XYZ file of C-alpha atoms in Angstrom:
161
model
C 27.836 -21.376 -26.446
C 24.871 -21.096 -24.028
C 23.733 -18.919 -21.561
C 26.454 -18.097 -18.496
C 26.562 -19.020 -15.414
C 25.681 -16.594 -12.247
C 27.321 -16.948 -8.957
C 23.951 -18.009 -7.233
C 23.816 -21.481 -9.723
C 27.043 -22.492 -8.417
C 26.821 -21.926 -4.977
C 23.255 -23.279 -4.812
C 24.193 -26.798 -6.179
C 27.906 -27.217 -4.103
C 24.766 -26.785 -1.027
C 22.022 -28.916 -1.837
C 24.904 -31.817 -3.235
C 26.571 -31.216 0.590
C 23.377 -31.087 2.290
C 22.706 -34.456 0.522
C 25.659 -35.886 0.796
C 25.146 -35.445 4.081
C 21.668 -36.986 4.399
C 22.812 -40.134 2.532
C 25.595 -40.877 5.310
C 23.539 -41.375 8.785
C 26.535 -42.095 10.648
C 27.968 -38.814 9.437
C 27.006 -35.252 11.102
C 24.862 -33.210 9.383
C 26.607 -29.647 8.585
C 24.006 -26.867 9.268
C 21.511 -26.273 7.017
C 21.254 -23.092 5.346
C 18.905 -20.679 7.529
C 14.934 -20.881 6.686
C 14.696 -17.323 6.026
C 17.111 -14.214 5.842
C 16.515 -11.279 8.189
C 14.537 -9.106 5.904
C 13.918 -11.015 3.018
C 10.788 -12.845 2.833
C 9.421 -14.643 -0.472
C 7.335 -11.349 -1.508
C 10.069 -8.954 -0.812
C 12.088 -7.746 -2.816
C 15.955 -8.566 -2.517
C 18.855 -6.285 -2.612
C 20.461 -8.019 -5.422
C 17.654 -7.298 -7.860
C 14.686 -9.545 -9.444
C 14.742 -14.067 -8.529
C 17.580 -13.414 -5.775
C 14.900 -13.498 -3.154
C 15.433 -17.372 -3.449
C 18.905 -17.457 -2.774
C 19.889 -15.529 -0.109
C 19.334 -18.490 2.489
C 21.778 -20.206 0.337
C 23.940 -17.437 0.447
C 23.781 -17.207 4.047
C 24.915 -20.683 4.343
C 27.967 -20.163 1.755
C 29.101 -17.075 3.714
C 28.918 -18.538 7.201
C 31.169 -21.859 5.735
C 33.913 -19.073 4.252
C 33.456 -20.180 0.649
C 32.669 -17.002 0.005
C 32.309 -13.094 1.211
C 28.978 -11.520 2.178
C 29.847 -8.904 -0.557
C 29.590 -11.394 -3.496
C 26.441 -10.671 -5.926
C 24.835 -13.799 -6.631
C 23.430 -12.269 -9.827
C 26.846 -11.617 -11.519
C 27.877 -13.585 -13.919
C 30.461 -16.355 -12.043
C 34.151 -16.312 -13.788
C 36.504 -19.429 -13.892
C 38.744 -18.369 -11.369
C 35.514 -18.020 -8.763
C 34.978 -21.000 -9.558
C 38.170 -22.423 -8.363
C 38.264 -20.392 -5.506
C 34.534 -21.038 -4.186
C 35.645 -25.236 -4.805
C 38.471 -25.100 -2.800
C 37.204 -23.640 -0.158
C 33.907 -25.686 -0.107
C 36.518 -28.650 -0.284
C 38.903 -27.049 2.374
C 41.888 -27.503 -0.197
C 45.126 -25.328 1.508
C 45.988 -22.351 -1.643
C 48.986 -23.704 -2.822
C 51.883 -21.917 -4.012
C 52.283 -24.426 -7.359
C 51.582 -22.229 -10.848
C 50.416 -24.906 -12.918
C 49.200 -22.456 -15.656
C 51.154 -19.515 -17.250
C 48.079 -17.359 -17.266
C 46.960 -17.126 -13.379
C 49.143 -17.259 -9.780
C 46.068 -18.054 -8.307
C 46.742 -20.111 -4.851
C 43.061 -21.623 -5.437
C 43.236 -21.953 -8.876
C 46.427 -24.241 -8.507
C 44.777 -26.612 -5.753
C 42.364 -27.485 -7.307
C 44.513 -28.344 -10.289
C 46.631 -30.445 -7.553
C 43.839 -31.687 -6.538
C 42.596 -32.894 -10.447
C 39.265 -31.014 -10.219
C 40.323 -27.890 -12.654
C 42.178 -29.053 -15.794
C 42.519 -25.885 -17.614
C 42.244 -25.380 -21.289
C 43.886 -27.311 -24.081
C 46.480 -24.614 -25.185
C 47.721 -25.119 -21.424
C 45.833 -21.648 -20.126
C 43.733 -20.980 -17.262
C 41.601 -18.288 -18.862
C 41.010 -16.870 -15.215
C 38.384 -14.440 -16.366
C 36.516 -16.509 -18.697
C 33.082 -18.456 -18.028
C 32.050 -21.840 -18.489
C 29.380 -24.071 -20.270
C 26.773 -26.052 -17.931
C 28.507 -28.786 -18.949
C 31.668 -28.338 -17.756
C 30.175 -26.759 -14.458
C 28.798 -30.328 -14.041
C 32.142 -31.816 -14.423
C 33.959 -29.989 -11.991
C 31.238 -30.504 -9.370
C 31.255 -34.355 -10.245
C 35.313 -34.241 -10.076
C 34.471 -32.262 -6.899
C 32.289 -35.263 -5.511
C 34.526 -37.771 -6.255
C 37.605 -36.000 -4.673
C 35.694 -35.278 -1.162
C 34.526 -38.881 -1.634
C 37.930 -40.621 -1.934
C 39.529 -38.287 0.625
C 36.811 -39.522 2.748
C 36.937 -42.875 2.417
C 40.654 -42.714 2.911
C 40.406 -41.642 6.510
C 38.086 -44.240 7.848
C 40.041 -47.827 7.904
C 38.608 -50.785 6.424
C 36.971 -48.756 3.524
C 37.934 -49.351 0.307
């Protein structure tokens, strides 16, 4: 099954894949960088949120000052499906939809991002809300996640195909 996933592992690669992203379009504005340093924290200190957070508290800096998530989230924990979903969406700017696409979860989040084909759910038609995922399938959603902000992208700007 593999090790699980913290918080600070997803967050950190939605903002160095917009950061990126960003680079690779010139003609596109830059969104702010994550700040060099948070007040406090400096790479010998040690960090709130216990041993190798040090690292990412620019990152989570950045994450709370876009609204994906809340300046009470502990990078360290281990990051569930439905956080998942929710952090997405929001890094996406998907509206929370009403839609309950699975019997397991209400979720607004949970069910635009299933609107939006990013989060697929499991094959006996459950959400699993609480549950963790594989790497793997982390790396799917993000590349779903890509693809979506890509497409809606290109849709906006005529004469792109």
């Amino acid at each position: 099954t593999g090790r699980k996933l913290t918080q600070r592992e997803f967050v950190l690669g939605l903002i160095e894949e917009a950061l990126e992203a960003a680079e690779r379009q010139a003609d596109s504005p830059e969104p702010d960088a994550p700040p060099q340093e948070e007040a406090g924290v400096g790479p010998c200190e040690a960090h709130p949120e216990g041993s190798g957070a040090q690292w990412a508290a620019n990152y989570k800096s950045y994450a709370v000052s876009q609204g994906w998530i809340t300046s009470d989230v502990v990078l360290t924990d281990t990051i569930t499906r439905t956080a998942i979903a929710q952090i997405g969406a929001k890094a996406l700017g998907l509206s929370a939809s009403s839609a309950t696409p699975f019997p397991d979860t209400n979720d607004p989040y949970v069910a635009a991002m299933n609107t939006a084909g990013i989060i697929l759910g499991n094959p006996d038609g459950n959400f699993n809300g609480s549950g963790n995922l594989k790497r793997s399938e982390i790396c799917a959603i993000i590349c779903r996640m890509l693809n979506y902000r890509d497409n809606a992208y290109n849709d906006q700007i005529p004469g792109w195909l």
